[in-house]
Amino acid sequence: MPAFPDAARAALADTQLRHNLAHATRTIRDKRAGVVAEVPEWEELRLAGAAVKDRALHDLEAQLLRLEETLVAHGATVHWARDAAEANAVVVDVARAHGVDEVVKVKSMATQEIGLNEALAEAGVAAWETDLAELIVQLGDDLPSHILVPAIHRNRAEIREIFLRRMAQVGRPAPTDLTDEPAVLAEAAREHLREKFLRATMAVSGANFAVAETGTLVVLESEGNGRMCLTLPEVLVSVVGIEKVVPTWAELDPLLRLLPRSSTGERMNPYTSTWSGVSSGDGPQEVHVVLLDNGRTRALADAVGRQALRCIRCSACLNVCPVYERVGGHAYGSVYPGPIGAILNPLLRGTGDPQTDSLPFASSLCGACFEACPVRIDIPEVLVHLRSRVVDGHRGDRVPKPEALAMRAASYVFGDHRRLAAVERTSGLAGRVLRKLGRKTLPGGRPAVEHLPGPAAAWTGARDLATPPEESFRTWWDRTDGGRR
Ligand code: SF4
């Protein structure tokens, strides 16, 4: 994947994409603000939610062992996966053991994180997404661009075209008279998926929460497709990040209140499914739970960054982020986009790769993400922390980055008042020259240059350059005796 600035360039040039994103994020944002305002104790709830997750993370090993114990006691088989390869191998082995060539899937960002669909495809097993938005992404050979609404970058006309073109190739075709009415599109998806639900003998899910005390996995969803996956097939494999553990059933309470209002802007989500291992004669008769690390213990070891593991994947931070609203999710190069992706990916994968290193800089640090986060993750604090780590990681580079050179030059200039005065004089001269070249006036009346030549064009490629003032404060002070002349 290219680094964020390169990946974002194409998205910024796509006006349809920007229109789709702006419309969708504004709608969800307004809905969320309305339902959050209905809860006078919202701040207390946020504190309670953060405390529950912190308690689980503080005591993670013990909570996970307890979860394993209670799951096994209820007839589930627990697997521990250090990384994507180990987790994928478990799911592939279960599929092979049952001789299945297709599985239905629901609600699992963790499986997208580890590339499970691709691993299953290599083993000859087709994996069908059953969440409507994920189905759209899958049929469109696309990538998810939002945590909650993975197809947020698509509009109704595009979805109709995808259904007409692709559904027939992988199952029940879309009706030939398909329109782009949301209800008609949803009905086509329902008919298409029903065939798959009734045929599949194995399902793969994720979990929003895993309760250690009772060995209960919890999935929240809006369409009911998740419940079909969790109840109809004979075999169920749930891939669950180790940070999803919640100590007790009672502690689910604040989280179940925070999540729907923060994500879909609903007071309560339509479907909350919970299951504990195997129930004789009811639902899947073989249940596997894969507890996935894949960088989570690395994130946990980071004293500042570990708060990112509180994330309940509500997507509120995406919907308020001015950067996300303009570039969408693909530019982040991960299943976790937006502000949470900008910190979670470097924490899970480690810094040092140009793509990952670019993510902490994909933010204006306006703080809106922290204000919106239901579990009070201080994303700006973690962004700054990760930026410093990225910068530290490049201190020994033989060829310093332009930013490092600029900072060194600034340090030299600011280190001596005579040097600073000389630069101010040059800058005033440059201001007079540029003022003659500038054809644009910024709000407030200051002239600006739209295009600079040479390497400096990289700066003006995305913004106008306000011309430097012709007179520095120091010169003004000398000339006017501090405003007295
Ligand atoms: S960081 Fe907070 S706001 Fe963003 S998805 Fe996670 S829980 Fe939601």
PDB file of C-alpha atoms in Angstrom, residues 98-387:
ATOM      1  CA  HIS A  98     -16.070 -30.888   7.799  1.00  0.00           C
ATOM      2  CA  GLY A  99     -15.455 -31.045   4.058  1.00  0.00           C
ATOM      3  CA  VAL A 100     -17.199 -27.710   3.417  1.00  0.00           C
ATOM      4  CA  ASP A 101     -16.522 -25.635   0.327  1.00  0.00           C
ATOM      5  CA  GLU A 102     -18.360 -22.489   1.460  1.00  0.00           C
ATOM      6  CA  VAL A 103     -18.963 -20.613   4.708  1.00  0.00           C
ATOM      7  CA  VAL A 104     -21.194 -17.687   5.631  1.00  0.00           C
ATOM      8  CA  LYS A 105     -19.624 -14.849   7.598  1.00  0.00           C
ATOM      9  CA  VAL A 106     -20.852 -12.088   9.818  1.00  0.00           C
ATOM     10  CA  LYS A 107     -19.503  -9.194  11.785  1.00  0.00           C
ATOM     11  CA  SER A 108     -15.874  -9.809  11.803  1.00  0.00           C
ATOM     12  CA  MET A 109     -13.370  -7.067  11.261  1.00  0.00           C
ATOM     13  CA  ALA A 110     -10.835  -9.389  12.857  1.00  0.00           C
ATOM     14  CA  THR A 111     -11.219 -11.833   9.958  1.00  0.00           C
ATOM     15  CA  GLN A 112     -10.708  -8.991   7.497  1.00  0.00           C
ATOM     16  CA  GLU A 113      -7.644  -7.924   9.474  1.00  0.00           C
ATOM     17  CA  ILE A 114      -6.094 -11.393   9.062  1.00  0.00           C
ATOM     18  CA  GLY A 115      -7.176 -11.898   5.435  1.00  0.00           C
ATOM     19  CA  LEU A 116      -9.310 -14.935   6.228  1.00  0.00           C
ATOM     20  CA  ASN A 117     -11.345 -14.826   2.998  1.00  0.00           C
ATOM     21  CA  GLU A 118      -8.174 -15.057   0.933  1.00  0.00           C
ATOM     22  CA  ALA A 119      -6.802 -17.901   3.090  1.00  0.00           C
ATOM     23  CA  LEU A 120     -10.083 -19.812   2.744  1.00  0.00           C
ATOM     24  CA  ALA A 121     -10.140 -19.183  -1.016  1.00  0.00           C
ATOM     25  CA  GLU A 122      -6.639 -20.675  -1.274  1.00  0.00           C
ATOM     26  CA  ALA A 123      -7.957 -23.752   0.508  1.00  0.00           C
ATOM     27  CA  GLY A 124     -10.860 -23.973  -1.948  1.00  0.00           C
ATOM     28  CA  VAL A 125     -13.487 -22.609   0.444  1.00  0.00           C
ATOM     29  CA  ALA A 126     -15.674 -19.667  -0.627  1.00  0.00           C
ATOM     30  CA  ALA A 127     -16.525 -17.202   2.173  1.00  0.00           C
ATOM     31  CA  TRP A 128     -19.730 -15.159   1.764  1.00  0.00           C
ATOM     32  CA  GLU A 129     -20.189 -11.903   3.622  1.00  0.00           C
ATOM     33  CA  THR A 130     -23.753 -11.562   4.887  1.00  0.00           C
ATOM     34  CA  ASP A 131     -23.770  -8.048   6.291  1.00  0.00           C
ATOM     35  CA  LEU A 132     -25.408  -5.971   3.543  1.00  0.00           C
ATOM     36  CA  ALA A 133     -22.645  -3.374   3.316  1.00  0.00           C
ATOM     37  CA  GLU A 134     -19.953  -6.048   3.407  1.00  0.00           C
ATOM     38  CA  LEU A 135     -21.793  -7.977   0.692  1.00  0.00           C
ATOM     39  CA  ILE A 136     -21.723  -4.851  -1.490  1.00  0.00           C
ATOM     40  CA  VAL A 137     -17.975  -4.510  -0.912  1.00  0.00           C
ATOM     41  CA  GLN A 138     -17.378  -8.188  -1.655  1.00  0.00           C
ATOM     42  CA  LEU A 139     -19.476  -8.259  -4.827  1.00  0.00           C
ATOM     43  CA  GLY A 140     -17.813  -5.046  -6.021  1.00  0.00           C
ATOM     44  CA  ASP A 141     -14.315  -6.600  -5.548  1.00  0.00           C
ATOM     45  CA  ASP A 142     -13.756  -3.597  -3.371  1.00  0.00           C
ATOM     46  CA  LEU A 143     -12.242  -2.841   0.023  1.00  0.00           C
ATOM     47  CA  PRO A 144     -14.203  -1.690   3.089  1.00  0.00           C
ATOM     48  CA  SER A 145     -13.840   2.026   3.715  1.00  0.00           C
ATOM     49  CA  HIS A 146     -15.678   2.481   7.013  1.00  0.00           C
ATOM     50  CA  ILE A 147     -15.904   0.411  10.201  1.00  0.00           C
ATOM     51  CA  LEU A 148     -19.675   0.396  10.380  1.00  0.00           C
ATOM     52  CA  VAL A 149     -20.717   1.153   6.824  1.00  0.00           C
ATOM     53  CA  PRO A 150     -17.994  -0.532   4.755  1.00  0.00           C
ATOM     54  CA  ALA A 151     -19.675   0.564   1.495  1.00  0.00           C
ATOM     55  CA  ILE A 152     -20.102   4.200   2.579  1.00  0.00           C
ATOM     56  CA  HIS A 153     -18.211   5.310  -0.539  1.00  0.00           C
ATOM     57  CA  ARG A 154     -20.883   3.792  -2.819  1.00  0.00           C
ATOM     58  CA  ASN A 155     -24.162   5.427  -3.723  1.00  0.00           C
ATOM     59  CA  ARG A 156     -27.447   3.707  -4.601  1.00  0.00           C
ATOM     60  CA  ALA A 157     -26.881   3.720  -8.354  1.00  0.00           C
ATOM     61  CA  GLU A 158     -23.466   2.104  -7.952  1.00  0.00           C
ATOM     62  CA  ILE A 159     -24.900  -0.581  -5.653  1.00  0.00           C
ATOM     63  CA  ARG A 160     -27.638  -1.420  -8.174  1.00  0.00           C
ATOM     64  CA  GLU A 161     -25.043  -1.791 -10.900  1.00  0.00           C
ATOM     65  CA  ILE A 162     -22.901  -4.093  -8.711  1.00  0.00           C
ATOM     66  CA  PHE A 163     -25.894  -6.302  -7.833  1.00  0.00           C
ATOM     67  CA  LEU A 164     -26.965  -6.623 -11.483  1.00  0.00           C
ATOM     68  CA  ARG A 165     -23.445  -7.403 -12.653  1.00  0.00           C
ATOM     69  CA  ARG A 166     -22.218  -9.760  -9.932  1.00  0.00           C
ATOM     70  CA  MET A 167     -25.004 -11.535  -8.065  1.00  0.00           C
ATOM     71  CA  ALA A 168     -25.727 -13.989 -10.891  1.00  0.00           C
ATOM     72  CA  GLN A 169     -22.060 -15.037 -11.000  1.00  0.00           C
ATOM     73  CA  VAL A 170     -22.019 -16.146  -7.360  1.00  0.00           C
ATOM     74  CA  GLY A 171     -25.565 -17.280  -6.614  1.00  0.00           C
ATOM     75  CA  ARG A 172     -29.131 -16.088  -6.987  1.00  0.00           C
ATOM     76  CA  PRO A 173     -29.246 -13.268  -9.595  1.00  0.00           C
ATOM     77  CA  ALA A 174     -30.693  -9.848  -8.841  1.00  0.00           C
ATOM     78  CA  PRO A 175     -34.142  -9.286 -10.378  1.00  0.00           C
ATOM     79  CA  THR A 176     -33.884  -7.773 -13.860  1.00  0.00           C
ATOM     80  CA  ASP A 177     -36.231  -4.913 -12.895  1.00  0.00           C
ATOM     81  CA  LEU A 178     -34.000  -3.942  -9.926  1.00  0.00           C
ATOM     82  CA  THR A 179     -34.234  -0.243  -9.070  1.00  0.00           C
ATOM     83  CA  ASP A 180     -31.959   1.798  -6.834  1.00  0.00           C
ATOM     84  CA  GLU A 181     -34.607   2.190  -4.106  1.00  0.00           C
ATOM     85  CA  PRO A 182     -32.988   1.158  -0.777  1.00  0.00           C
ATOM     86  CA  ALA A 183     -35.872  -1.221   0.059  1.00  0.00           C
ATOM     87  CA  VAL A 184     -35.646  -2.909  -3.357  1.00  0.00           C
ATOM     88  CA  LEU A 185     -31.871  -3.287  -3.084  1.00  0.00           C
ATOM     89  CA  ALA A 186     -32.203  -4.712   0.432  1.00  0.00           C
ATOM     90  CA  GLU A 187     -34.823  -7.213  -0.775  1.00  0.00           C
ATOM     91  CA  ALA A 188     -32.537  -8.379  -3.598  1.00  0.00           C
ATOM     92  CA  ALA A 189     -29.710  -8.893  -1.084  1.00  0.00           C
ATOM     93  CA  ARG A 190     -32.076 -10.752   1.269  1.00  0.00           C
ATOM     94  CA  GLU A 191     -33.149 -13.187  -1.452  1.00  0.00           C
ATOM     95  CA  HIS A 192     -29.572 -13.685  -2.575  1.00  0.00           C
ATOM     96  CA  LEU A 193     -28.327 -14.344   0.953  1.00  0.00           C
ATOM     97  CA  ARG A 194     -31.206 -16.596   1.997  1.00  0.00           C
ATOM     98  CA  GLU A 195     -29.997 -19.291  -0.381  1.00  0.00           C
ATOM     99  CA  LYS A 196     -26.571 -19.142   1.164  1.00  0.00           C
ATOM    100  CA  PHE A 197     -27.868 -19.276   4.758  1.00  0.00           C
ATOM    101  CA  LEU A 198     -29.967 -22.334   4.032  1.00  0.00           C
ATOM    102  CA  ARG A 199     -27.133 -24.139   2.278  1.00  0.00           C
ATOM    103  CA  ALA A 200     -24.142 -23.329   4.501  1.00  0.00           C
ATOM    104  CA  THR A 201     -23.127 -25.835   7.176  1.00  0.00           C
ATOM    105  CA  MET A 202     -20.395 -23.661   8.625  1.00  0.00           C
ATOM    106  CA  ALA A 203     -20.347 -20.009   9.715  1.00  0.00           C
ATOM    107  CA  VAL A 204     -17.581 -17.650  10.764  1.00  0.00           C
ATOM    108  CA  SER A 205     -18.284 -14.714  13.052  1.00  0.00           C
ATOM    109  CA  GLY A 206     -16.524 -12.122  15.112  1.00  0.00           C
ATOM    110  CA  ALA A 207     -17.722 -10.760  18.441  1.00  0.00           C
ATOM    111  CA  ASN A 208     -18.238  -7.301  19.831  1.00  0.00           C
ATOM    112  CA  PHE A 209     -17.615  -8.554  23.360  1.00  0.00           C
ATOM    113  CA  ALA A 210     -16.572 -11.769  25.109  1.00  0.00           C
ATOM    114  CA  VAL A 211     -17.686 -12.091  28.741  1.00  0.00           C
ATOM    115  CA  ALA A 212     -15.083 -13.938  30.826  1.00  0.00           C
ATOM    116  CA  GLU A 213     -17.414 -14.673  33.732  1.00  0.00           C
ATOM    117  CA  THR A 214     -19.975 -16.582  31.681  1.00  0.00           C
ATOM    118  CA  GLY A 215     -18.100 -17.594  28.514  1.00  0.00           C
ATOM    119  CA  THR A 216     -20.540 -15.580  26.427  1.00  0.00           C
ATOM    120  CA  LEU A 217     -19.840 -14.041  23.052  1.00  0.00           C
ATOM    121  CA  VAL A 218     -21.912 -11.017  22.027  1.00  0.00           C
ATOM    122  CA  VAL A 219     -22.701  -9.690  18.549  1.00  0.00           C
ATOM    123  CA  LEU A 220     -24.647  -6.485  17.892  1.00  0.00           C
ATOM    124  CA  GLU A 221     -26.088  -5.926  14.442  1.00  0.00           C
ATOM    125  CA  SER A 222     -28.908  -4.252  12.574  1.00  0.00           C
ATOM    126  CA  GLU A 223     -30.112  -6.641   9.890  1.00  0.00           C
ATOM    127  CA  GLY A 224     -30.675 -10.018  11.505  1.00  0.00           C
ATOM    128  CA  ASN A 225     -28.311 -11.686   9.057  1.00  0.00           C
ATOM    129  CA  GLY A 226     -25.896 -12.204  11.908  1.00  0.00           C
ATOM    130  CA  ARG A 227     -28.448 -14.187  13.827  1.00  0.00           C
ATOM    131  CA  MET A 228     -29.030 -16.408  10.783  1.00  0.00           C
ATOM    132  CA  CYS A 229     -25.295 -17.145  10.716  1.00  0.00           C
ATOM    133  CA  LEU A 230     -25.131 -17.770  14.429  1.00  0.00           C
ATOM    134  CA  THR A 231     -28.072 -20.164  14.573  1.00  0.00           C
ATOM    135  CA  LEU A 232     -28.531 -22.051  11.266  1.00  0.00           C
ATOM    136  CA  PRO A 233     -25.144 -23.678  10.464  1.00  0.00           C
ATOM    137  CA  GLU A 234     -23.974 -26.773  12.328  1.00  0.00           C
ATOM    138  CA  VAL A 235     -20.455 -25.436  12.900  1.00  0.00           C
ATOM    139  CA  LEU A 236     -19.557 -21.943  14.122  1.00  0.00           C
ATOM    140  CA  VAL A 237     -16.050 -20.486  14.338  1.00  0.00           C
ATOM    141  CA  SER A 238     -15.706 -17.104  16.042  1.00  0.00           C
ATOM    142  CA  VAL A 239     -12.493 -15.138  15.570  1.00  0.00           C
ATOM    143  CA  VAL A 240     -12.180 -12.744  18.492  1.00  0.00           C
ATOM    144  CA  GLY A 241      -9.456 -10.199  19.247  1.00  0.00           C
ATOM    145  CA  ILE A 242      -8.150 -10.701  22.781  1.00  0.00           C
ATOM    146  CA  GLU A 243      -9.055  -7.095  23.661  1.00  0.00           C
ATOM    147  CA  LYS A 244     -12.771  -7.904  23.330  1.00  0.00           C
ATOM    148  CA  VAL A 245     -12.886  -9.549  26.723  1.00  0.00           C
ATOM    149  CA  VAL A 246     -15.152  -7.996  29.371  1.00  0.00           C
ATOM    150  CA  PRO A 247     -14.809  -9.329  32.928  1.00  0.00           C
ATOM    151  CA  THR A 248     -18.447  -9.749  33.962  1.00  0.00           C
ATOM    152  CA  TRP A 249     -21.930  -9.840  32.500  1.00  0.00           C
ATOM    153  CA  ALA A 250     -22.914  -6.799  34.598  1.00  0.00           C
ATOM    154  CA  GLU A 251     -20.084  -4.776  33.069  1.00  0.00           C
ATOM    155  CA  LEU A 252     -21.587  -5.174  29.621  1.00  0.00           C
ATOM    156  CA  ASP A 253     -24.255  -2.694  30.647  1.00  0.00           C
ATOM    157  CA  PRO A 254     -22.468   0.622  29.931  1.00  0.00           C
ATOM    158  CA  LEU A 255     -20.951  -0.784  26.740  1.00  0.00           C
ATOM    159  CA  LEU A 256     -24.310  -1.932  25.379  1.00  0.00           C
ATOM    160  CA  ARG A 257     -25.682   1.531  26.080  1.00  0.00           C
ATOM    161  CA  LEU A 258     -22.746   3.388  24.563  1.00  0.00           C
ATOM    162  CA  LEU A 259     -22.287   1.408  21.367  1.00  0.00           C
ATOM    163  CA  PRO A 260     -25.610   1.773  19.472  1.00  0.00           C
ATOM    164  CA  ARG A 261     -25.947   5.507  20.125  1.00  0.00           C
ATOM    165  CA  SER A 262     -22.330   6.107  19.089  1.00  0.00           C
ATOM    166  CA  SER A 263     -22.389   3.936  15.977  1.00  0.00           C
ATOM    167  CA  THR A 264     -25.733   3.932  14.191  1.00  0.00           C
ATOM    168  CA  GLY A 265     -27.316   6.724  16.213  1.00  0.00           C
ATOM    169  CA  GLU A 266     -29.947   4.327  17.571  1.00  0.00           C
ATOM    170  CA  ARG A 267     -31.119   4.036  21.151  1.00  0.00           C
ATOM    171  CA  MET A 268     -30.698   0.275  20.946  1.00  0.00           C
ATOM    172  CA  ASN A 269     -29.469  -1.849  18.080  1.00  0.00           C
ATOM    173  CA  PRO A 270     -32.119  -4.132  16.535  1.00  0.00           C
ATOM    174  CA  TYR A 271     -30.319  -7.452  17.201  1.00  0.00           C
ATOM    175  CA  THR A 272     -28.116  -8.372  20.147  1.00  0.00           C
ATOM    176  CA  SER A 273     -27.121 -12.049  19.943  1.00  0.00           C
ATOM    177  CA  THR A 274     -25.347 -13.831  22.768  1.00  0.00           C
ATOM    178  CA  TRP A 275     -24.177 -17.426  22.869  1.00  0.00           C
ATOM    179  CA  SER A 276     -22.187 -19.545  25.266  1.00  0.00           C
ATOM    180  CA  GLY A 277     -20.648 -22.628  23.734  1.00  0.00           C
ATOM    181  CA  VAL A 278     -22.983 -25.395  22.577  1.00  0.00           C
ATOM    182  CA  SER A 279     -26.662 -25.966  23.446  1.00  0.00           C
ATOM    183  CA  SER A 280     -27.862 -29.447  22.690  1.00  0.00           C
ATOM    184  CA  GLY A 281     -30.418 -29.425  19.844  1.00  0.00           C
ATOM    185  CA  ASP A 282     -30.291 -25.632  19.489  1.00  0.00           C
ATOM    186  CA  GLY A 283     -27.976 -23.763  17.104  1.00  0.00           C
ATOM    187  CA  PRO A 284     -24.473 -24.868  16.070  1.00  0.00           C
ATOM    188  CA  GLN A 285     -23.441 -28.162  17.612  1.00  0.00           C
ATOM    189  CA  GLU A 286     -19.740 -27.455  17.242  1.00  0.00           C
ATOM    190  CA  VAL A 287     -18.384 -24.096  18.360  1.00  0.00           C
ATOM    191  CA  HIS A 288     -14.776 -22.933  18.042  1.00  0.00           C
ATOM    192  CA  VAL A 289     -13.407 -19.672  19.413  1.00  0.00           C
ATOM    193  CA  VAL A 290     -10.102 -18.339  18.096  1.00  0.00           C
ATOM    194  CA  LEU A 291      -8.542 -15.829  20.494  1.00  0.00           C
ATOM    195  CA  LEU A 292      -6.441 -13.598  18.288  1.00  0.00           C
ATOM    196  CA  ASP A 293      -3.382 -11.583  19.325  1.00  0.00           C
ATOM    197  CA  ASN A 294      -1.906 -10.324  16.014  1.00  0.00           C
ATOM    198  CA  GLY A 295      -0.138  -7.347  17.566  1.00  0.00           C
ATOM    199  CA  ARG A 296      -2.508  -6.669  20.445  1.00  0.00           C
ATOM    200  CA  THR A 297       0.041  -7.557  23.131  1.00  0.00           C
ATOM    201  CA  ARG A 298       2.478  -5.254  21.341  1.00  0.00           C
ATOM    202  CA  ALA A 299      -0.088  -2.450  21.622  1.00  0.00           C
ATOM    203  CA  LEU A 300      -0.721  -3.357  25.253  1.00  0.00           C
ATOM    204  CA  ALA A 301       2.974  -2.915  26.017  1.00  0.00           C
ATOM    205  CA  ASP A 302       2.784   0.717  24.886  1.00  0.00           C
ATOM    206  CA  ALA A 303       1.920   2.756  27.987  1.00  0.00           C
ATOM    207  CA  VAL A 304       0.335   5.619  26.011  1.00  0.00           C
ATOM    208  CA  GLY A 305      -1.046   3.644  23.078  1.00  0.00           C
ATOM    209  CA  ARG A 306      -2.713   0.800  24.999  1.00  0.00           C
ATOM    210  CA  GLN A 307      -5.862   2.889  25.453  1.00  0.00           C
ATOM    211  CA  ALA A 308      -6.579   2.191  21.752  1.00  0.00           C
ATOM    212  CA  LEU A 309      -7.452  -1.372  22.774  1.00  0.00           C
ATOM    213  CA  ARG A 310     -10.520   0.003  24.541  1.00  0.00           C
ATOM    214  CA  CYS A 311     -12.033   0.656  21.107  1.00  0.00           C
ATOM    215  CA  ILE A 312     -15.497  -0.829  20.647  1.00  0.00           C
ATOM    216  CA  ARG A 313     -15.457  -0.156  16.880  1.00  0.00           C
ATOM    217  CA  CYS A 314     -18.398   2.242  16.921  1.00  0.00           C
ATOM    218  CA  SER A 315     -16.923   4.457  14.145  1.00  0.00           C
ATOM    219  CA  ALA A 316     -17.996   7.734  15.818  1.00  0.00           C
ATOM    220  CA  CYS A 317     -14.439   9.045  15.447  1.00  0.00           C
ATOM    221  CA  LEU A 318     -14.545   8.463  11.681  1.00  0.00           C
ATOM    222  CA  ASN A 319     -17.792  10.336  11.255  1.00  0.00           C
ATOM    223  CA  VAL A 320     -16.500  13.495  12.942  1.00  0.00           C
ATOM    224  CA  CYS A 321     -13.020  13.493  11.420  1.00  0.00           C
ATOM    225  CA  PRO A 322     -12.445  16.237   8.819  1.00  0.00           C
ATOM    226  CA  VAL A 323      -9.611  14.237   7.251  1.00  0.00           C
ATOM    227  CA  TYR A 324     -11.646  11.019   6.945  1.00  0.00           C
ATOM    228  CA  GLU A 325     -14.613  12.931   5.538  1.00  0.00           C
ATOM    229  CA  ARG A 326     -12.488  14.151   2.637  1.00  0.00           C
ATOM    230  CA  VAL A 327     -10.391  11.108   1.784  1.00  0.00           C
ATOM    231  CA  GLY A 328     -12.520   8.139   2.875  1.00  0.00           C
ATOM    232  CA  GLY A 329     -11.212   4.871   4.260  1.00  0.00           C
ATOM    233  CA  HIS A 330      -9.148   3.342   1.466  1.00  0.00           C
ATOM    234  CA  ALA A 331      -6.295   5.816   1.881  1.00  0.00           C
ATOM    235  CA  TYR A 332      -5.549   4.350   5.338  1.00  0.00           C
ATOM    236  CA  GLY A 333      -4.637   1.010   3.712  1.00  0.00           C
ATOM    237  CA  SER A 334      -6.284  -1.072   6.405  1.00  0.00           C
ATOM    238  CA  VAL A 335      -9.556  -2.506   7.575  1.00  0.00           C
ATOM    239  CA  TYR A 336      -9.290   0.063  10.401  1.00  0.00           C
ATOM    240  CA  PRO A 337      -9.532   3.525   8.799  1.00  0.00           C
ATOM    241  CA  GLY A 338     -10.025   7.010  10.197  1.00  0.00           C
ATOM    242  CA  PRO A 339      -8.636   8.309  13.495  1.00  0.00           C
ATOM    243  CA  ILE A 340      -8.706   4.914  15.231  1.00  0.00           C
ATOM    244  CA  GLY A 341      -6.961   3.346  12.227  1.00  0.00           C
ATOM    245  CA  ALA A 342      -4.316   6.062  12.323  1.00  0.00           C
ATOM    246  CA  ILE A 343      -3.280   4.869  15.788  1.00  0.00           C
ATOM    247  CA  LEU A 344      -4.339   1.216  15.850  1.00  0.00           C
ATOM    248  CA  ASN A 345      -2.424   0.129  12.758  1.00  0.00           C
ATOM    249  CA  PRO A 346       0.973   1.455  13.926  1.00  0.00           C
ATOM    250  CA  LEU A 347       0.309   0.039  17.392  1.00  0.00           C
ATOM    251  CA  LEU A 348      -0.594  -3.422  16.086  1.00  0.00           C
ATOM    252  CA  ARG A 349       2.018  -3.638  13.350  1.00  0.00           C
ATOM    253  CA  GLY A 350       4.751  -1.472  14.849  1.00  0.00           C
ATOM    254  CA  THR A 351       6.315   1.557  13.216  1.00  0.00           C
ATOM    255  CA  GLY A 352       9.128   1.435  10.637  1.00  0.00           C
ATOM    256  CA  ASP A 353       7.158   0.803   7.457  1.00  0.00           C
ATOM    257  CA  PRO A 354       6.547   3.934   5.296  1.00  0.00           C
ATOM    258  CA  GLN A 355       2.806   3.246   4.974  1.00  0.00           C
ATOM    259  CA  THR A 356       2.250   2.650   8.698  1.00  0.00           C
ATOM    260  CA  ASP A 357       4.528   5.555   9.612  1.00  0.00           C
ATOM    261  CA  SER A 358       2.442   7.932   7.506  1.00  0.00           C
ATOM    262  CA  LEU A 359      -0.781   7.246   9.417  1.00  0.00           C
ATOM    263  CA  PRO A 360      -0.160   9.193  12.661  1.00  0.00           C
ATOM    264  CA  PHE A 361       0.304  12.285  10.464  1.00  0.00           C
ATOM    265  CA  ALA A 362      -3.096  11.810   8.774  1.00  0.00           C
ATOM    266  CA  SER A 363      -4.796  14.111  11.249  1.00  0.00           C
ATOM    267  CA  SER A 364      -5.362  17.775  11.919  1.00  0.00           C
ATOM    268  CA  LEU A 365      -5.267  17.061  15.698  1.00  0.00           C
ATOM    269  CA  CYS A 366      -8.538  18.969  16.070  1.00  0.00           C
ATOM    270  CA  GLY A 367      -9.633  16.649  18.891  1.00  0.00           C
ATOM    271  CA  ALA A 368     -13.131  15.914  17.569  1.00  0.00           C
ATOM    272  CA  CYS A 369     -12.389  12.163  17.695  1.00  0.00           C
ATOM    273  CA  PHE A 370     -11.688  12.265  21.422  1.00  0.00           C
ATOM    274  CA  GLU A 371     -14.879  14.220  22.073  1.00  0.00           C
ATOM    275  CA  ALA A 372     -16.919  11.636  20.145  1.00  0.00           C
ATOM    276  CA  CYS A 373     -15.278   8.474  21.459  1.00  0.00           C
ATOM    277  CA  PRO A 374     -17.643   6.649  23.829  1.00  0.00           C
ATOM    278  CA  VAL A 375     -14.746   5.035  25.711  1.00  0.00           C
ATOM    279  CA  ARG A 376     -12.686   8.213  25.921  1.00  0.00           C
ATOM    280  CA  ILE A 377      -9.683   7.137  23.867  1.00  0.00           C
ATOM    281  CA  ASP A 378      -7.473  10.212  23.689  1.00  0.00           C
ATOM    282  CA  ILE A 379      -6.644   9.705  20.019  1.00  0.00           C
ATOM    283  CA  PRO A 380      -4.790  13.044  19.618  1.00  0.00           C
ATOM    284  CA  GLU A 381      -2.514  12.127  22.537  1.00  0.00           C
ATOM    285  CA  VAL A 382      -1.686   8.763  20.940  1.00  0.00           C
ATOM    286  CA  LEU A 383      -1.188  10.388  17.520  1.00  0.00           C
ATOM    287  CA  VAL A 384       1.389  12.799  18.923  1.00  0.00           C
ATOM    288  CA  HIS A 385       3.072   9.962  20.830  1.00  0.00           C
ATOM    289  CA  LEU A 386       3.293   7.855  17.642  1.00  0.00           C
ATOM    290  CA  ARG A 387       4.527  10.818  15.598  1.00  0.00           C
TER     291      ARG A 387
END
